[in-house]
CSV table of C-alpha atoms in Angstrom, one decimal:
chain,number,residue,atom,x,y,z
A,18,THR,CA,-1.0,-9.5,23.9
A,19,ALA,CA,1.6,-11.6,25.7
A,20,HIS,CA,-1.0,-14.2,26.4
A,21,ALA,CA,-2.0,-14.4,22.7
A,22,ARG,CA,1.7,-14.7,21.7
A,23,GLN,CA,2.1,-17.6,24.2
A,24,ILE,CA,-1.0,-19.4,22.8
A,25,TYR,CA,0.4,-19.3,19.3
A,26,GLU,CA,3.8,-20.5,20.5
A,27,ASN,CA,2.1,-23.4,22.3
A,28,GLY,CA,0.3,-24.2,19.0
A,29,ILE,CA,3.6,-24.3,17.2
A,30,LYS,CA,5.2,-26.6,19.8
A,31,ALA,CA,2.1,-28.9,19.6
A,32,ASN,CA,2.8,-29.4,15.9
A,33,CYS,CA,-0.8,-28.6,15.0
A,34,THR,CA,-2.3,-30.2,11.8
A,35,ASP,CA,-2.6,-26.8,10.1
A,36,ALA,CA,0.8,-25.5,11.2
A,37,PRO,CA,1.0,-22.7,8.5
A,38,SER,CA,-2.1,-21.0,10.0
A,39,VAL,CA,-0.6,-20.9,13.5
A,40,TYR,CA,2.7,-19.4,12.2
A,41,HIS,CA,0.7,-17.0,10.1
A,42,GLY,CA,-1.4,-16.0,13.1
A,43,LEU,CA,1.7,-15.3,15.3
A,44,ALA,CA,3.2,-13.3,12.5
A,45,LYS,CA,0.1,-11.2,12.0
A,46,LEU,CA,0.1,-10.5,15.8
A,47,HIS,CA,3.7,-9.2,15.6
A,48,LEU,CA,2.7,-7.0,12.5
A,49,SER,CA,-0.2,-5.5,14.4
A,50,LEU,CA,2.3,-4.4,17.1
A,51,GLY,CA,4.7,-3.0,14.5
A,52,GLU,CA,7.2,-5.7,15.1
A,53,VAL,CA,8.1,-6.3,11.4
A,54,GLU,CA,11.4,-8.2,11.9
A,55,GLU,CA,9.8,-10.5,14.5
A,56,ALA,CA,7.0,-11.2,12.1
A,57,ARG,CA,9.5,-11.9,9.3
A,58,ASN,CA,11.4,-14.4,11.5
A,59,VAL,CA,8.2,-16.3,12.4
A,60,LEU,CA,7.2,-16.5,8.7
A,61,GLN,CA,10.6,-17.8,7.7
A,62,ARG,CA,10.4,-20.4,10.5
A,63,GLY,CA,7.1,-21.5,9.2
A,64,LEU,CA,8.2,-21.7,5.5
A,65,ALA,CA,11.3,-23.7,6.4
A,66,LEU,CA,9.0,-26.5,7.4
A,67,PHE,CA,7.6,-26.8,3.9
A,68,PRO,CA,10.5,-27.1,1.4
A,69,THR,CA,10.2,-27.6,-2.4
A,70,SER,CA,11.5,-30.4,-4.4
A,71,ASP,CA,12.4,-31.2,-8.1
A,72,ASN,CA,10.9,-34.6,-7.5
A,73,ASN,CA,7.2,-34.2,-6.9
A,74,THR,CA,6.9,-37.5,-5.1
A,75,LEU,CA,9.4,-36.6,-2.3
A,76,VAL,CA,7.8,-33.6,-0.7
A,77,PRO,CA,4.0,-33.2,-0.2
A,78,ARG,CA,2.4,-30.0,-1.3
A,79,ASN,CA,0.6,-27.8,1.2
A,80,GLU,CA,-1.7,-25.1,-0.2
A,81,ASN,CA,-1.9,-23.3,3.2
A,82,VAL,CA,1.8,-22.3,2.7
A,83,ALA,CA,0.4,-19.6,0.3
A,84,PHE,CA,-0.5,-17.4,3.3
A,85,LEU,CA,3.0,-17.6,4.8
A,86,ALA,CA,4.7,-16.9,1.4
A,87,HIS,CA,2.5,-14.1,0.5
A,88,THR,CA,2.8,-12.2,3.8
A,89,LEU,CA,6.6,-12.6,3.9
A,90,ALA,CA,7.0,-11.6,0.3
A,91,MET,CA,4.9,-8.4,0.8
A,92,ILE,CA,7.1,-7.5,3.8
A,93,ASP,CA,10.2,-8.0,1.6
A,94,LEU,CA,8.7,-6.1,-1.3
A,95,ASN,CA,7.0,-3.2,0.4
A,96,VAL,CA,8.9,-2.7,3.7
A,97,ASN,CA,12.4,-3.9,2.8
A,98,ASN,CA,12.3,-3.0,-0.9
A,99,ASN,CA,13.8,-6.4,-1.8
A,100,ALA,CA,11.9,-7.6,-4.9
A,101,LYS,CA,14.4,-10.3,-5.6
A,102,HIS,CA,14.0,-12.0,-2.3
A,103,ALA,CA,10.2,-11.5,-2.4
A,104,LYS,CA,10.2,-13.3,-5.8
A,105,ASP,CA,12.1,-16.3,-4.4
A,106,VAL,CA,9.6,-16.5,-1.5
A,107,LEU,CA,6.7,-16.4,-3.9
A,108,LYS,CA,8.2,-19.1,-6.0
A,109,GLN,CA,8.3,-21.4,-2.9
A,110,GLY,CA,4.7,-20.6,-2.3
A,111,LEU,CA,3.7,-21.3,-5.9
A,112,TRP,CA,5.4,-24.7,-5.8
A,113,HIS,CA,2.8,-25.6,-3.1
A,114,CYS,CA,-0.1,-23.7,-4.6
A,115,ARG,CA,0.4,-23.2,-8.4
A,116,ASN,CA,-2.7,-21.3,-9.2
A,117,SER,CA,-2.9,-18.9,-6.2
A,118,PRO,CA,-4.2,-15.6,-7.5
A,119,GLN,CA,-2.6,-13.7,-4.6
A,120,LEU,CA,0.8,-15.3,-5.2
A,121,LEU,CA,0.7,-14.7,-8.9
A,122,LEU,CA,-0.2,-11.1,-8.3
A,123,GLY,CA,2.7,-10.9,-5.9
A,124,MET,CA,5.0,-12.2,-8.7
A,125,ALA,CA,3.6,-9.6,-11.1
A,126,LEU,CA,4.3,-6.8,-8.6
A,127,CYS,CA,7.9,-8.1,-8.2
A,128,GLU,CA,8.5,-8.3,-11.9
A,129,SER,CA,7.2,-4.8,-12.3
A,130,ARG,CA,9.4,-3.5,-9.5
A,131,LEU,CA,12.4,-5.2,-11.2
A,132,GLY,CA,11.6,-3.4,-14.5
A,133,ASN,CA,10.4,-6.5,-16.3
A,134,ASP,CA,7.0,-5.3,-17.6
A,135,ASN,CA,6.6,-8.3,-20.0
A,136,GLY,CA,7.1,-10.7,-17.2
A,137,ALA,CA,4.7,-8.7,-15.0
A,138,ARG,CA,2.0,-8.8,-17.7
A,139,ASP,CA,2.3,-12.6,-17.9
A,140,MET,CA,1.9,-12.9,-14.2
A,141,PHE,CA,-1.0,-10.5,-14.1
A,142,GLU,CA,-2.8,-12.5,-16.8
A,143,ARG,CA,-2.2,-15.8,-15.0
A,144,SER,CA,-3.6,-14.2,-11.8
A,145,LEU,CA,-6.7,-13.1,-13.6
A,146,MET,CA,-7.1,-16.5,-15.3
A,147,ALA,CA,-7.1,-18.0,-11.8
A,148,ASP,CA,-9.7,-15.5,-10.5
A,149,GLN,CA,-11.5,-13.1,-12.8
A,150,ALA,CA,-13.0,-11.3,-9.8
A,151,HIS,CA,-9.6,-10.5,-8.4
A,152,ALA,CA,-10.0,-6.7,-8.3
A,153,GLN,CA,-6.6,-6.0,-6.9
A,154,ALA,CA,-5.0,-7.7,-9.9
A,155,TRP,CA,-7.1,-5.7,-12.4
A,156,GLN,CA,-6.2,-2.5,-10.6
A,157,ALA,CA,-2.5,-3.2,-10.3
A,158,PHE,CA,-2.2,-4.3,-13.9
A,159,GLY,CA,-4.0,-1.2,-15.1
A,160,VAL,CA,-1.8,1.1,-12.9
A,161,MET,CA,1.3,-0.5,-14.4
A,162,GLU,CA,0.0,0.1,-18.0
A,163,MET,CA,-1.0,3.7,-17.0
A,164,ARG,CA,2.5,4.5,-15.7
A,165,ALA,CA,3.9,3.1,-18.9
A,166,GLY,CA,1.8,5.4,-20.9
A,167,ASN,CA,-0.4,2.7,-22.3
A,168,PHE,CA,-3.6,4.6,-21.5
A,169,ARG,CA,-5.9,2.5,-23.8
A,170,SER,CA,-4.8,-0.7,-22.2
A,171,ALA,CA,-5.1,0.7,-18.7
A,172,LYS,CA,-8.7,2.0,-19.4
A,173,LEU,CA,-9.7,-1.4,-20.7
A,174,LEU,CA,-8.3,-3.1,-17.6
A,175,PHE,CA,-10.0,-0.7,-15.2
A,176,GLU,CA,-13.3,-1.2,-17.0
A,177,CYS,CA,-13.0,-5.0,-16.9
A,178,GLY,CA,-12.1,-4.9,-13.3
A,179,LEU,CA,-15.1,-2.7,-12.4
A,180,LYS,CA,-17.4,-5.0,-14.4
A,181,ASN,CA,-16.3,-7.9,-12.2
A,182,SER,CA,-15.9,-5.9,-8.9
A,183,PRO,CA,-18.0,-2.7,-9.0
A,184,THR,CA,-17.5,-2.0,-5.3
A,185,HIS,CA,-13.7,-1.9,-5.3
A,186,GLY,CA,-12.7,1.6,-4.4
A,187,ALA,CA,-9.1,1.4,-5.6
A,188,LEU,CA,-10.3,0.6,-9.1
A,189,TRP,CA,-12.6,3.7,-9.2
A,190,GLN,CA,-9.7,5.8,-7.9
A,191,ALA,CA,-7.2,4.5,-10.4
A,192,TYR,CA,-9.7,4.9,-13.3
A,193,GLY,CA,-10.4,8.5,-12.2
A,194,THR,CA,-6.7,9.2,-11.9
A,195,LEU,CA,-6.1,7.9,-15.4
A,196,GLU,CA,-8.7,10.3,-16.8
A,197,SER,CA,-7.2,13.1,-14.8
A,198,TRP,CA,-3.8,12.4,-16.3
A,199,LYS,CA,-5.4,12.5,-19.7
A,200,GLY,CA,-6.8,16.0,-18.9
A,201,ASN,CA,-10.4,14.8,-18.8
A,202,VAL,CA,-11.2,16.5,-15.6
A,203,GLY,CA,-15.0,16.2,-16.0
A,204,THR,CA,-14.8,12.4,-16.6
A,205,ALA,CA,-12.4,12.0,-13.7
A,206,ARG,CA,-14.9,13.9,-11.5
A,207,ILE,CA,-17.7,11.6,-12.6
A,208,LEU,CA,-15.7,8.5,-11.8
A,209,PHE,CA,-14.6,9.7,-8.4
A,210,ALA,CA,-18.3,10.6,-7.5
A,211,ALA,CA,-19.5,7.2,-8.8
A,212,GLY,CA,-16.8,5.4,-6.8
A,213,ILE,CA,-17.8,7.2,-3.6
A,214,GLU,CA,-21.4,6.3,-4.2
A,215,LYS,CA,-20.4,2.6,-4.6
A,216,CYS,CA,-17.8,2.5,-1.9
A,217,PRO,CA,-18.3,5.4,0.5
A,218,HIS,CA,-15.8,4.1,3.0
A,219,HIS,CA,-12.8,4.1,0.6
A,220,VAL,CA,-11.0,7.2,1.9
A,221,PRO,CA,-8.4,7.6,-0.9
A,222,LEU,CA,-11.2,8.3,-3.3
A,223,TYR,CA,-12.1,11.5,-1.4
A,224,GLN,CA,-8.4,12.5,-1.3
A,225,ALA,CA,-7.9,11.8,-5.0
A,226,TRP,CA,-10.9,13.9,-5.9
A,227,ALA,CA,-9.7,16.7,-3.5
A,228,CYS,CA,-6.4,16.8,-5.3
A,229,LEU,CA,-8.1,17.0,-8.6
A,230,GLU,CA,-10.2,20.0,-7.5
A,231,LEU,CA,-7.1,21.6,-5.9
A,232,GLN,CA,-5.3,21.3,-9.3
A,233,ASP,CA,-8.4,22.7,-11.1
A,234,GLY,CA,-8.5,25.7,-8.7
A,235,ASP,CA,-11.7,24.8,-6.8
A,236,VAL,CA,-10.2,25.1,-3.3
A,237,ILE,CA,-13.6,25.2,-1.6
A,238,THR,CA,-14.7,21.8,-3.0
A,239,ALA,CA,-11.2,20.4,-2.4
A,240,LYS,CA,-11.4,21.5,1.3
A,241,ARG,CA,-14.8,19.9,1.7
A,242,LEU,CA,-13.6,16.6,0.2
A,243,ILE,CA,-10.3,16.4,2.2
A,244,GLY,CA,-12.4,17.2,5.3
A,245,GLU,CA,-14.6,14.2,4.7
A,246,ALA,CA,-11.5,12.1,4.1
A,247,LEU,CA,-9.9,13.1,7.4
A,248,THR,CA,-13.2,12.7,9.3
A,249,ARG,CA,-13.3,9.1,8.1
A,250,ASP,CA,-9.6,8.4,8.7
A,251,LYS,CA,-7.6,10.9,10.7
A,252,ARG,CA,-4.6,8.5,10.7
A,253,ASN,CA,-4.1,9.1,7.0
A,254,GLY,CA,-0.9,11.2,6.9
A,255,SER,CA,-1.1,12.2,3.2
A,256,GLY,CA,-4.6,13.6,3.8
A,257,TRP,CA,-3.2,16.1,6.3
A,258,LEU,CA,-0.5,17.1,3.8
A,259,VAL,CA,-3.3,17.8,1.2
A,260,ALA,CA,-5.3,19.8,3.8
A,261,ALA,CA,-2.2,21.9,4.5
A,262,GLN,CA,-1.6,22.5,0.7
A,263,ILE,CA,-5.2,23.7,0.4
A,264,GLU,CA,-4.8,26.2,3.3
A,265,GLU,CA,-1.6,27.4,1.8
A,266,LYS,CA,-3.3,27.9,-1.6
A,267,MET,CA,-6.0,29.9,0.2
A,268,ASP,CA,-3.2,32.0,1.9
A,269,ASN,CA,-4.2,30.8,5.3
A,270,HIS,CA,-0.6,30.4,6.3
A,271,GLY,CA,-1.4,30.5,10.0
A,272,LEU,CA,-3.5,27.3,9.7
A,273,VAL,CA,-0.8,25.4,7.7
A,274,GLY,CA,1.4,24.7,10.7
A,275,LEU,CA,-1.6,23.9,13.0
A,276,ILE,CA,-2.9,21.3,10.4
A,277,LEU,CA,0.6,19.7,10.0
A,278,ARG,CA,1.0,19.5,13.8
A,279,ARG,CA,-2.4,17.9,14.1
A,280,GLY,CA,-1.4,15.5,11.3
A,281,ILE,CA,1.7,14.4,13.3
A,282,GLU,CA,-0.5,13.8,16.3
A,283,CYS,CA,-2.8,11.6,14.4
A,284,ALA,CA,-0.3,9.9,12.1
A,285,PRO,CA,3.1,10.1,14.0
A,286,GLY,CA,4.6,7.5,11.7
A,287,ASP,CA,4.3,9.5,8.5
A,288,ALA,CA,7.8,10.9,7.8
A,289,GLU,CA,6.5,13.4,5.1
A,290,LEU,CA,4.6,15.3,7.7
A,291,TYR,CA,7.8,16.1,9.6
A,292,ILE,CA,9.4,17.3,6.4
A,293,ALA,CA,6.4,19.5,5.5
A,294,LEU,CA,6.2,21.0,9.0
A,295,ALA,CA,10.0,21.6,9.0
A,296,ASP,CA,9.8,23.4,5.7
A,297,HIS,CA,7.0,25.5,7.1
A,298,GLU,CA,9.1,26.4,10.1
A,299,ILE,CA,12.0,27.3,7.9
A,300,SER,CA,9.8,29.7,5.9
A,301,ARG,CA,9.1,31.4,9.2
A,302,GLY,CA,12.8,31.6,10.2
A,303,LYS,CA,12.5,28.9,12.9
A,304,ILE,CA,15.6,26.9,12.0
A,305,ASP,CA,16.0,25.2,15.3
A,306,SER,CA,12.4,24.0,15.4
A,307,ALA,CA,12.8,22.6,11.9
A,308,ARG,CA,16.0,20.7,12.9
A,309,GLU,CA,14.2,19.2,15.9
A,310,LEU,CA,11.3,18.1,13.7
A,311,LEU,CA,13.6,16.4,11.1
A,312,GLU,CA,15.5,14.6,13.9
A,313,LYS,CA,12.3,13.4,15.4
A,314,GLY,CA,11.2,12.2,12.0
A,315,MET,CA,14.5,10.2,11.6
A,316,GLU,CA,13.8,8.6,15.0
A,317,ILE,CA,10.4,7.5,13.9
A,318,ASN,CA,11.4,6.4,10.4
A,319,PRO,CA,15.2,6.0,10.0
A,320,LEU,CA,14.8,4.5,6.5
A,321,HIS,CA,13.2,7.5,5.0
A,322,ALA,CA,16.0,9.1,2.9
A,323,PRO,CA,14.3,12.5,2.2
A,324,LEU,CA,14.6,13.3,6.0
A,325,TYR,CA,18.4,13.1,5.7
A,326,HIS,CA,18.4,15.3,2.6
A,327,SER,CA,16.3,17.9,4.3
A,328,LEU,CA,18.3,17.9,7.5
A,329,ALA,CA,21.6,18.1,5.6
A,330,GLU,CA,20.4,21.1,3.6
């Protein structure tokens, strides 16, 4: 790892022809190690080399800047919850690459996070005009409309997305979730099954279907599905939470704590697992154990506010 970092740094010092790719490679290395702030600093250094200008003749455009801008913006949006700064970063990227589907999608997500649904719709449409096969844009656009209660629009978007990208698991999952919200359990079940057939490695599909069956009272099917999900990806913390809920529903209270502890072993960075296990310990009168779990969760993820609420209570 240290050697790889040094190679990238050497590439930066050498002023490579494709400098954005070198900065982006170093940032991705930092992200793979969980070093988010270091990655952010590298991306900012890279972007600083490619300013924008009101006079198009003064500053050359570089389409490769899109990778730097997109990665930095997603860190600001999803990790730092700073949609305004993410939007500014994306604007810089779009100056260099006006029709980048990924950057336009990023702008749509920022507008949606800021509560500007009309602005988000405009950006989603521009992203899809740039690339009709951009499954992520169809899915995110549909989810926004679904959450706004515009079910007919959401359904149309999901159907269009699947027509263009029939093997995109998140589209099948979102469409199935929409039908579940509408109370069409049978249709949702068919969509989840079809999604798994098309994309058997998309673990969230198994989990979404398991949650549907749990809500519908079929705990046996729910247990089988979440078992398949965790077999495919044991690092999925939310999957362990669902597995624990299923056992609790089946009155297997002794298994609940074991499952949550196994979840923490497999997904130690999931703060919700610490809260769930702490609640389980409290129900058994083990207050000190619960306190230790919450404190450990705060060490792992000090930005997760519910941990503080649980510990204070």
